Amino acid sequence: MKADDRVVLSRFTLEVVTALVTLAAGAVVMGGAVEYAIGWDETGPQPGYFPFRVGLVIALASLGVLAQAFVTHRGTGEAFVSRERLRRVAAFLLPVVGFVFCVVFLGLYVATALYLFAVMLGQGGYRWPFAAVVSLGVTGFFFVLFEWWFKVPLVKGPAEALLGIH
Amino acid sequence: MENISSLMHGFGVALTTYHVALMMAGVLLGILVGVLPGLGAPNGVTLLLPLTFSMEPVSAIILLTSMYWGALFGGSTTSILFNIPGEPSSVATTFDGHPMAKNGQATEALTYAFLSAGTGALVGVAVITALSGWVAQFALKFSPPEYFAVYFLAFASFVGLGGASPFKTVVSIMLGFAFAAVGMDTVSGSLRLTYGLNELIGGISFLVAVIGLFGIGELLLTMEEGLKFDGVRARVSPRKVFETCLDMPRHWVALLRSSAIGVWMGITPGGPTAASFMSYGLARRFSRNRASFGRGEPEGVVSPETADHAAGSSAILPMLALGIPGSATAAVMMGGLMIWGLAPGPMLFVEQKDFVWGLIASMYLGNVVAVVLVLATVPLFAAILRIPFAIIGPVIIVVCAIGAYTVANSTFDLWLMLVFGIVGYVFKKLDYPIAPLVLAMVLGDKAEDAFRQSLIMSRGSLSVFWSNGLVATITALAIVLLLWPAGSALIQRARPQRVRAPEAVV
């Protein structure tokens, strides 16, 4: 087995973790529901009635998934993700997270140009002039399409304010 | 007969220049999202939805449904040429479609796929035309308990027939209901499950969830598999297309059988993906040349494609007549209906005749338009797939982000989209079904209202769900489906002794 094929996460581990997360989600939903009455009054079920039971069923079904994980996936050695695959997912996901950060602070258009430029340079192996032309071109296309044609204003940041196209 | 005259009226609505232009635009955009990995019919429709808020409902639904047809066709194109299913429902098309393309029969495979898809879709629409008036009449008798029972039936059938672990299906459905409950309670006005976060007062939009779960989640999966486009060059020669057309009637058995499977799976919320796999499986079982399946058997392309599209189009029927969408994409469209201010359900057939019959007529036209356009544009869209992923990947992400932001002009939704994306990735890998989650998010408030109103009617007694023959039948059916996995597990457990015995002898 090559080092790259090593399993970093087994299916069993992730089944258990996911079941615990949904179990916690069920508990959170129940917790949120009891802020309001979860029983009855003369007009019928109170606001918390439905969410409380939804949370309860999530929690119970999560326990079922947990039990199933121990029965069907324990000790099978089945992989959730290998090192090489995890690397590929991370290489895609991390720039996306960076992009969303940039959108929030710099506005969508600046973020788009930066994101596309960075990915083309870092992962596509393009030379920077080509990457710059493509990323600016795509950004310009989106600007014309949404701001002018569809008249849908998107997130703006300091750059747009500077250019006075707010 | 009344349906026929209504349909003719519908053609009058749909056959305007504007609407035909919308159809063509919708189909082309649909093929584009169908071809691109990570963008499928559900999130294609989701991304387009905010742009339709200012349109007439009938124009908007024509645009969205046309996009749906286009996406279904686009998914088949990549399945055949690149062995990459653009849509989950076209996975079964890769089994024989891609081998055919590799054997130098790309044109034949594409033509078979598009023509059988068109046939399946038209059968689906014909069934809608024939049944919708009747179903709506029937549904007009429904009061809140019947509605809640039908919702219950829809979700129980996911548990009973879905094929995934029943516990995982239940988790998925209930998470959807929990997300739907977030924000202002429609009855009491209480702010539920917001934990003091102002961003959550307006609730969690199912549109953001769809973009995350289907869009980002699907892209992460594609990236993990390591994207490799080594496609077969596609040159569509008109003569071969024509010859294949003439050959189509030979497959009438497969067409009929697959249409029936598709229509059934579309009306019950089985969905196009399940329909196409089932149809492929049955085609192989009943075929005389079973050995050639998987190596480029035309019937292996015809069967899943017909069922896929028959299911896709007939999924519109329960959405219109009952307010219960038969697929994830139909769920998104139904959400759109509610945003446009229409109440899906039987009253639509009484109050919005133009809308309903315009839509049904546009489904006939849209599918014909789609077959022609998709055949004409295969080389163009195949070329788009040759754009390196380092460029097209970020562009898809940007489009998803724009779609998520425009739902409510909130950057908080972008973070939600990311979270849903990771959830979608993990859920897909662990075989949690995602469509029920989306359906529950769309139906959550309606189901809760129906439940509350029923219990108000009965002063809190659950016996209201058995109070008459109709509601009792639906409830009973739902409970049977819900307990189906448990029952079959018990039977399996009772059986092993008999099955194991002969093995022990060997």
XYZ file of C-alpha atoms in Angstrom:
672
model
C 0.000 0.000 0.000
C 1.408 3.375 -0.992
C 1.665 6.050 1.659
C -0.910 8.099 -0.263
C -3.534 5.387 -0.010
C -3.392 5.323 3.764
C -6.779 5.627 5.363
C -6.925 8.764 7.478
C -10.534 8.311 8.521
C -12.404 5.042 8.708
C -16.011 4.816 7.741
C -16.821 3.511 11.213
C -15.308 6.574 12.916
C -17.217 8.960 10.716
C -20.500 7.029 11.079
C -20.137 7.356 14.853
C -19.115 11.019 14.736
C -21.995 11.922 12.406
C -24.503 10.060 14.561
C -23.210 11.909 17.633
C -23.460 15.240 15.806
C -27.064 14.578 14.747
C -27.790 13.370 18.289
C -26.475 16.696 19.568
C -28.524 18.506 16.915
C -31.611 16.703 18.182
C -30.785 17.812 21.718
C -30.248 21.400 20.542
C -33.627 21.388 18.792
C -35.317 20.037 21.919
C -33.511 22.652 23.996
C -34.720 25.400 21.673
C -38.252 24.051 21.744
C -38.595 24.074 25.532
C -38.036 27.848 25.497
C -41.694 27.804 24.458
C -44.469 25.672 25.814
C -44.338 22.211 24.316
C -47.727 20.979 25.453
C -51.326 21.969 24.860
C -53.568 24.893 25.501
C -57.148 25.559 24.457
C -56.065 26.558 20.924
C -54.217 23.323 20.262
C -50.525 22.472 20.209
C -48.282 25.215 21.565
C -45.333 26.631 19.556
C -42.790 24.207 20.973
C -44.932 21.104 20.468
C -43.834 20.205 16.972
C -40.114 21.143 17.224
C -39.739 19.294 20.513
C -41.005 16.066 19.025
C -38.931 16.600 15.866
C -35.835 16.975 18.075
C -36.773 13.870 20.023
C -37.136 11.779 16.860
C -33.784 13.084 15.542
C -32.126 12.026 18.789
C -33.764 8.589 18.821
C -33.012 7.897 15.153
C -29.403 9.016 15.733
C -29.119 6.363 18.430
C -30.421 3.881 15.842
C -27.736 4.976 13.351
C -25.135 4.671 16.118
C -26.231 1.121 16.914
C -26.192 0.248 13.215
C -22.674 1.649 12.901
C -21.437 -0.750 15.579
C -23.214 -3.696 13.952
C -22.333 -3.136 10.279
C -19.228 -0.951 10.092
C -17.121 -1.776 13.140
C -13.828 -3.491 12.338
C -14.556 -3.687 8.620
C -11.616 -1.398 7.859
C -13.788 0.364 5.289
C -12.316 3.756 4.446
C -14.168 7.041 4.611
C -11.347 8.918 2.982
C -7.693 8.220 2.179
C -4.864 10.708 2.504
C -4.673 11.490 -1.206
C -8.431 11.965 -1.475
C -8.552 14.133 1.625
C -5.775 16.261 0.125
C -7.802 16.755 -3.062
C -10.934 17.712 -1.128
C -8.998 20.138 1.085
C -7.245 21.684 -1.918
C -10.665 22.519 -3.298
C -12.474 23.412 -0.080
C -9.919 25.709 1.561
C -9.860 28.243 -1.298
C -13.677 28.201 -1.218
C -13.627 29.103 2.481
C -11.101 31.841 1.687
C -13.375 33.084 -1.073
C -16.375 33.372 1.243
C -14.202 35.291 3.741
C -13.184 37.687 0.979
C -16.774 38.129 -0.180
C -17.820 39.172 3.308
C -15.000 41.695 3.740
C -14.059 42.803 0.211
C -17.266 42.330 -1.721
C -18.133 39.682 -4.270
C -16.405 41.073 -7.334
C -12.970 41.601 -5.762
C -13.256 38.196 -4.103
C -14.138 36.518 -7.413
C -11.137 38.017 -9.191
C -8.752 37.089 -6.356
C -10.146 33.571 -5.988
C -10.043 32.730 -9.676
C -6.570 34.236 -10.043
C -5.230 32.314 -7.039
C -6.694 28.966 -8.109
C -5.522 29.336 -11.722
C -2.024 30.238 -10.548
C -1.744 27.750 -7.702
C -3.615 24.725 -9.037
C -3.985 25.287 -12.740
C -0.303 26.127 -13.230
C -1.055 29.063 -15.524
C 1.268 32.039 -16.006
C 0.124 35.122 -14.149
C -0.735 37.355 -17.153
C -3.156 34.758 -18.519
C -4.660 34.127 -15.088
C -5.090 37.873 -14.573
C -6.843 38.339 -17.910
C -9.205 35.404 -17.352
C -10.076 36.289 -13.754
C -10.694 39.958 -14.566
C -12.679 38.985 -17.649
C -14.919 36.583 -15.720
C -15.422 39.161 -12.959
C -16.320 41.831 -15.508
C -18.779 39.454 -17.149
C -20.508 38.778 -13.828
C -20.613 42.516 -13.086
C -22.295 43.349 -16.385
C -24.628 40.350 -16.112
C -25.894 41.006 -12.586
C -25.548 44.746 -11.967
C -26.586 45.967 -15.410
C -28.627 43.265 -17.063
C -30.452 41.514 -14.209
C -30.266 44.592 -11.910
C -29.472 42.350 -8.952
C -27.037 44.169 -6.645
C -24.441 41.844 -5.116
C -22.154 42.295 -2.098
C -19.938 45.363 -2.494
C -16.803 46.145 -0.576
C -14.322 49.010 -0.133
C -13.038 48.695 -3.718
C -16.419 49.491 -5.260
C -16.860 52.402 -2.855
C -13.451 53.714 -3.939
C -14.423 53.480 -7.590
C -17.747 55.090 -6.872
C -19.878 52.317 -8.373
C -21.784 51.626 -5.227
C -62.685 15.928 -22.756
C -62.611 18.880 -20.437
C -58.904 18.256 -20.025
C -58.367 18.443 -23.797
C -60.031 21.820 -24.101
C -58.114 23.067 -21.071
C -54.946 21.812 -22.711
C -55.749 23.663 -25.935
C -56.251 26.776 -23.852
C -52.882 26.057 -22.265
C -51.211 25.889 -25.664
C -52.635 29.316 -26.308
C -50.858 30.565 -23.203
C -47.574 28.762 -23.882
C -47.250 29.394 -27.603
C -46.288 33.045 -27.470
C -42.945 34.235 -28.818
C -41.904 35.327 -25.344
C -42.677 31.957 -23.791
C -41.025 29.956 -26.565
C -37.937 32.161 -26.187
C -37.994 31.511 -22.439
C -38.259 27.788 -23.149
C -35.192 27.886 -25.379
C -33.234 29.969 -22.858
C -34.306 27.647 -20.067
C -33.351 24.522 -21.986
C -29.922 25.921 -22.917
C -29.195 27.030 -19.349
C -30.449 23.660 -18.187
C -28.125 21.764 -20.518
C -25.293 23.940 -19.217
C -25.958 23.146 -15.553
C -26.600 19.520 -16.457
C -23.253 19.271 -18.216
C -21.226 21.032 -15.515
C -20.244 18.790 -12.611
C -21.639 19.915 -9.278
C -24.432 21.906 -10.829
C -27.514 19.794 -11.379
C -31.201 20.300 -11.922
C -32.094 21.074 -8.269
C -29.524 23.796 -7.772
C -29.756 25.054 -11.337
C -33.416 25.785 -10.704
C -32.514 27.205 -7.276
C -29.958 29.582 -8.755
C -32.399 30.851 -11.345
C -35.295 31.241 -8.924
C -34.389 34.688 -7.489
C -34.358 36.091 -11.033
C -37.965 35.012 -11.573
C -39.445 36.924 -8.628
C -40.416 39.829 -10.857
C -41.852 37.643 -13.653
C -45.405 36.445 -14.220
C -45.790 33.078 -12.448
C -46.610 31.258 -15.678
C -43.543 32.671 -17.458
C -41.398 31.886 -14.436
C -42.547 28.273 -14.211
C -42.027 27.779 -17.956
C -38.455 29.034 -17.596
C -37.774 26.813 -14.589
C -39.360 23.631 -15.942
C -37.564 24.103 -19.279
C -34.344 24.380 -17.349
C -35.248 21.124 -15.620
C -35.689 19.315 -18.973
C -32.451 20.811 -20.247
C -30.572 19.686 -17.131
C -31.873 16.145 -17.496
C -30.688 16.073 -21.126
C -27.341 17.665 -20.278
C -26.723 15.025 -17.642
C -27.100 12.299 -20.260
C -24.644 14.001 -22.625
C -21.784 13.879 -20.135
C -22.723 10.343 -19.095
C -22.317 9.110 -22.639
C -19.353 11.149 -23.858
C -17.317 11.454 -20.668
C -18.552 8.628 -18.460
C -19.284 11.354 -15.886
C -22.926 11.515 -14.884
C -23.851 15.210 -14.816
C -26.881 14.261 -12.743
C -27.330 11.476 -10.203
C -30.271 10.259 -12.271
C -28.087 9.682 -15.325
C -25.642 7.345 -13.579
C -27.398 4.327 -15.100
C -26.932 5.833 -18.571
C -23.153 5.543 -18.230
C -23.345 1.729 -17.995
C -24.077 1.250 -21.684
C -23.965 4.779 -23.076
C -20.256 5.300 -22.574
C -19.257 1.877 -23.944
C -21.342 2.661 -27.039
C -19.539 5.976 -27.457
C -16.183 4.240 -27.081
C -17.182 1.737 -29.785
C -17.550 4.666 -32.142
C -21.320 4.867 -31.773
C -21.456 8.174 -29.881
C -24.064 9.647 -32.211
C -26.269 6.580 -31.941
C -25.970 6.536 -28.141
C -26.814 10.235 -27.854
C -29.737 9.932 -30.255
C -31.114 6.899 -28.421
C -30.750 8.727 -25.134
C -32.422 11.948 -26.259
C -35.243 10.321 -28.185
C -36.115 7.877 -25.427
C -35.822 10.667 -22.879
C -38.187 12.761 -24.973
C -40.591 9.832 -25.281
C -40.518 9.202 -21.545
C -41.139 12.850 -20.811
C -44.065 13.036 -23.243
C -45.635 9.932 -21.677
C -45.213 11.592 -18.290
C -46.897 14.781 -19.494
C -49.689 12.801 -21.152
C -50.341 11.074 -17.829
C -50.429 14.472 -16.123
C -52.887 15.746 -18.737
C -55.140 12.746 -18.242
C -54.993 12.523 -14.459
C -54.449 16.019 -13.118
C -58.066 17.159 -13.275
C -59.185 13.988 -11.578
C -56.511 14.095 -8.882
C -57.319 17.727 -8.195
C -61.051 16.947 -7.938
C -60.200 14.211 -5.499
C -57.864 16.440 -3.530
C -60.521 19.141 -3.182
C -62.170 16.826 -0.653
C -59.084 17.082 1.533
C -59.198 18.875 4.872
C -56.197 19.329 7.216
C -56.144 15.729 8.548
C -56.050 14.339 4.982
C -53.283 16.750 4.083
C -51.209 15.786 7.066
C -51.821 12.104 6.269
C -50.646 12.622 2.678
C -47.490 14.411 3.870
C -46.950 11.584 6.309
C -47.378 9.090 3.452
C -44.844 10.941 1.299
C -42.210 10.822 4.025
C -43.067 7.275 5.073
C -42.503 6.130 1.502
C -38.953 7.540 1.665
C -38.371 5.409 4.744
C -40.078 2.329 3.343
C -38.929 2.411 -0.269
C -35.829 4.581 -0.161
C -33.299 1.791 0.167
C -31.075 3.721 2.592
C -30.903 2.872 6.285
C -34.335 3.763 7.687
C -32.725 5.480 10.678
C -30.645 7.663 8.385
C -33.723 8.535 6.311
C -35.579 9.522 9.486
C -32.639 11.668 10.667
C -32.554 13.350 7.273
C -36.304 14.056 7.162
C -36.450 15.325 10.726
C -33.420 17.595 10.292
C -35.330 19.112 7.384
C -38.343 19.702 9.613
C -36.116 21.218 12.284
C -34.550 23.636 9.767
C -38.019 24.545 8.537
C -39.148 25.349 12.076
C -36.356 27.893 12.607
C -37.545 31.479 12.751
C -40.967 33.034 13.082
C -43.732 30.551 13.903
C -46.555 31.099 11.423
C -49.284 30.468 13.990
C -48.149 32.050 17.245
C -45.489 34.463 15.999
C -42.920 33.078 18.454
C -39.288 33.116 17.317
C -38.350 29.477 17.478
C -34.894 27.861 17.516
C -33.076 31.125 16.824
C -30.879 31.080 19.983
C -30.751 34.845 19.874
C -29.174 34.991 16.406
C -30.801 37.797 14.446
C -29.826 36.170 11.169
C -32.065 33.205 11.974
C -35.275 35.184 12.566
C -36.207 34.951 8.900
C -35.617 31.217 8.996
C -33.208 29.049 7.036
C -33.999 29.189 3.331
C -34.294 25.818 1.626
C -32.705 27.457 -1.422
C -29.448 28.011 0.461
C -29.645 24.435 1.732
C -30.094 23.082 -1.809
C -27.149 25.102 -3.151
C -24.961 23.818 -0.325
C -26.140 20.210 -0.188
C -26.362 19.572 -3.912
C -23.933 22.141 -5.333
C -20.957 22.400 -2.972
C -21.444 18.872 -1.622
C -21.501 17.383 -5.113
C -18.399 19.346 -6.137
C -16.489 18.093 -3.100
C -17.383 14.521 -4.055
C -16.331 15.124 -7.656
C -13.017 16.582 -6.489
C -12.404 13.632 -4.222
C -12.896 11.205 -7.091
C -10.239 13.150 -8.986
C -11.799 14.763 -11.992
C -10.651 13.368 -15.299
C -12.336 14.352 -18.511
C -11.179 11.975 -21.195
C -14.158 12.228 -23.402
C -15.063 10.738 -26.722
C -15.055 13.254 -29.563
C -18.609 13.923 -30.545
C -19.505 14.748 -34.087
C -23.203 14.430 -34.615
C -23.901 13.427 -38.197
C -27.498 14.050 -39.293
C -27.637 10.832 -41.306
C -26.806 8.642 -38.324
C -29.320 10.546 -36.217
C -31.977 9.855 -38.826
C -31.098 6.152 -39.044
C -31.259 5.826 -35.271
C -34.650 7.542 -35.255
C -35.950 4.907 -37.649
C -34.578 2.229 -35.363
C -36.387 3.555 -32.276
C -39.728 1.733 -32.730
C -37.871 -1.578 -32.373
C -37.449 -0.788 -28.687
C -41.128 -0.225 -27.999
C -41.282 -2.802 -25.213
C -38.443 -1.138 -23.343
C -40.002 2.280 -23.958
C -43.378 1.238 -22.590
C -42.014 -0.620 -19.597
C -39.590 2.159 -18.676
C -42.246 4.859 -19.076
C -44.537 2.964 -16.725
C -41.767 2.587 -14.128
C -40.816 6.236 -14.496
C -44.345 7.569 -14.186
C -44.970 5.454 -11.105
C -41.718 6.491 -9.425
C -42.317 10.123 -10.305
C -45.814 10.300 -8.862
C -44.895 8.438 -5.693
C -41.864 10.310 -4.422
C -39.343 7.704 -5.579
C -37.669 10.178 -7.867
C -35.883 9.934 -11.218
C -32.677 8.381 -9.859
C -34.407 5.362 -8.383
C -36.559 5.064 -11.516
C -33.597 4.956 -13.895
C -31.752 2.296 -11.888
C -34.871 0.171 -11.541
C -35.610 0.443 -15.228
C -32.044 -0.509 -16.176
C -32.159 -3.498 -13.849
C -35.446 -4.751 -15.264
C -34.308 -4.211 -18.851
C -31.270 -6.372 -18.245
C -33.272 -9.083 -16.533
C -35.817 -9.375 -19.344
C -33.499 -8.812 -22.286
C -32.668 -11.605 -24.719
C -29.110 -10.333 -25.138
C -28.363 -9.907 -21.470
C -24.659 -10.591 -22.013
C -24.152 -7.436 -24.052
C -25.472 -5.177 -21.268
C -22.640 -3.062 -19.936
C -20.767 -3.296 -23.228
C -22.869 -0.946 -25.288
C -26.391 -2.319 -25.594
C -28.830 0.280 -26.982
C -31.587 -0.976 -24.698
C -29.318 -0.185 -21.745
C -29.413 3.452 -22.831
C -33.077 3.574 -23.802
C -34.417 2.103 -20.556
C -32.842 4.330 -17.896
C -33.278 7.471 -20.014
C -36.977 6.867 -20.627
C -37.653 6.182 -16.959
C -35.537 9.122 -15.806
C -37.488 11.639 -17.866
C -40.878 10.023 -17.326
C -40.245 10.333 -13.592
C -38.932 13.876 -13.923
C -41.998 15.127 -15.738
C -44.644 13.168 -13.852
C -43.173 14.461 -10.568
C -44.923 17.724 -11.487
C -48.360 16.100 -11.065
C -48.353 15.589 -7.273
C -46.680 18.978 -6.916
C -49.505 20.767 -8.719
C -52.462 18.706 -7.572
C -51.523 17.901 -3.982
C -48.715 20.290 -3.140
C -46.320 17.377 -2.644
C -43.298 17.439 -4.946
C -42.125 14.094 -6.336
C -38.443 15.034 -6.638
C -35.929 17.428 -5.143
C -36.176 19.711 -8.178
C -39.967 19.715 -8.011
C -39.602 20.636 -4.326
C -37.562 23.690 -5.287
C -40.129 24.676 -7.924
C -42.904 24.298 -5.390
C -41.002 26.584 -3.065
C -40.914 29.010 -5.976
C -44.681 28.723 -6.424
C -45.169 29.743 -2.817
C -42.758 32.667 -3.230
C -44.716 33.851 -6.306
C -47.801 33.866 -4.130
C -49.494 30.747 -5.476
C -50.681 28.024 -3.146
C -49.800 24.636 -4.632
C -52.650 22.187 -4.339
C -56.027 21.439 -5.878
C -57.283 25.030 -5.698
C -54.640 25.886 -8.282
C -56.732 24.021 -10.875
C -59.771 26.098 -10.010
C -58.224 29.531 -9.524
C -55.153 29.490 -11.751
C -56.262 27.714 -14.925
C -53.893 29.741 -17.102
C -50.964 28.857 -14.906
C -51.658 25.131 -14.650
C -52.562 24.463 -18.265
C -49.975 26.868 -19.602
C -47.401 24.893 -17.660
C -48.690 21.510 -18.859
C -48.763 22.672 -22.472
C -45.277 24.114 -22.118
C -44.097 20.703 -20.941
C -45.086 19.173 -24.284
C -43.427 21.963 -26.222
C -40.433 22.272 -23.909
C -39.468 18.652 -24.301
C -39.656 18.797 -28.087
C -37.605 21.995 -28.050
C -35.149 20.297 -25.692
C -34.617 17.240 -27.925
C -33.886 19.435 -30.936
C -31.657 21.883 -29.066
C -29.692 19.232 -27.252
C -28.922 17.344 -30.473
C -27.868 20.566 -32.140
C -25.601 21.732 -29.333
C -23.769 18.536 -28.320
C -20.404 19.696 -29.761
C -20.725 23.087 -28.075
C -21.388 21.706 -24.621
C -18.794 18.963 -25.042
C -16.317 21.775 -25.715
C -17.293 23.535 -22.486
C -16.275 20.429 -20.582
C -12.798 20.736 -22.057
C -12.241 24.030 -20.226
C -9.786 23.130 -17.445
C -11.333 22.609 -14.037
C -9.012 25.191 -12.436
C -11.134 27.766 -14.287
C -14.593 26.209 -14.404
C -14.517 25.022 -10.756
C -14.125 28.492 -9.209
C -16.698 29.881 -11.651
C -19.220 27.281 -10.450
C -18.450 28.219 -6.827
C -18.944 31.916 -7.597
C -22.294 31.165 -9.261
C -23.362 29.148 -6.199
C -22.326 32.001 -3.894
C -24.239 34.535 -5.978
C -27.286 32.256 -5.868
C -27.089 31.845 -2.098
C -26.571 35.572 -1.518
C -29.428 36.747 -3.736
C -31.980 34.646 -1.816
C -32.077 37.191 1.018
C -29.150 39.585 0.365
C -27.410 38.207 3.421
C -23.764 37.192 3.722
C -24.751 34.920 6.599
C -26.293 32.650 3.968
C -22.850 32.187 2.406
C -21.581 30.603 5.618
C -24.721 28.496 5.806
C -24.073 27.383 2.229
C -20.574 26.209 3.216
C -21.880 24.325 6.237
C -24.595 22.673 4.150
C -21.938 21.818 1.576
C -19.845 19.911 4.089
C -22.959 18.256 5.511
C -23.971 17.261 1.978
C -20.550 15.753 1.305
C -20.512 13.722 4.513
C -24.161 12.650 4.152
C -23.636 11.492 0.560
C -20.581 9.475 1.528
C -22.402 7.849 4.437
C -25.554 7.140 2.365
C -27.868 9.539 4.163
C -30.557 10.448 1.593
C -30.607 14.182 0.848
C -33.810 14.634 -1.162
C -36.055 13.920 1.876
C -34.254 16.657 3.816
C -35.016 19.219 1.103
C -38.601 18.018 0.810
C -39.065 18.328 4.571
C -37.656 21.867 4.512
C -40.154 22.878 1.825
C -43.121 21.096 3.378
C -42.202 21.656 7.031
C -44.436 24.623 7.788
C -47.340 23.271 5.739
C -47.133 19.885 7.451
C -46.981 21.495 10.876
C -49.944 23.750 10.091
C -51.969 20.795 8.818
C -51.097 18.880 11.967
C -52.062 21.739 14.269
C -55.301 22.464 12.440
C -56.248 18.788 12.545
C -55.688 18.639 16.272
C -57.611 21.871 16.795
C -60.517 20.309 14.870
C -60.425 17.238 17.092
C -59.612 19.098 20.318
C -56.284 17.347 20.660
C -57.234 13.784 19.879
C -54.993 11.910 17.443
C -58.031 9.850 16.432
C -58.741 12.573 13.843
C -56.298 10.712 11.575
C -58.673 7.720 11.577
C -61.893 9.692 11.561
C -63.081 8.751 8.059
C -62.374 6.146 5.415
C -60.141 8.360 3.271
C -57.822 9.643 5.958
C -57.713 6.246 7.665
C -56.629 4.536 4.434
C -53.856 7.058 3.802
C -52.646 6.890 7.403
C -52.705 3.089 7.402
C -50.750 2.969 4.132
C -48.182 5.378 5.560
C -47.739 3.294 8.706
C -47.286 0.133 6.621
C -44.552 1.872 4.584
C -42.931 3.233 7.721
C -42.762 -0.211 9.297
C -41.760 -1.918 6.039
C -37.987 -1.941 6.747
C -38.542 -3.323 10.254
C -40.874 -5.994 8.886
C -38.547 -7.097 6.117
C -35.643 -7.182 8.585
C -37.628 -9.549 10.776
C -38.412 -11.786 7.814
C -34.741 -11.785 6.829
C -33.817 -12.796 10.331
C -36.322 -15.628 10.344
C -34.964 -16.929 7.059
C -31.174 -17.457 7.491
C -31.473 -20.961 8.966
C -33.066 -22.184 5.768
C -30.610 -20.315 3.562
C -27.516 -21.287 5.471
C -28.280 -24.983 5.658
C -27.369 -25.867 2.059
C -24.125 -23.884 2.358
C -23.147 -25.990 5.317
C -23.595 -29.144 3.238
C -21.350 -27.808 0.505
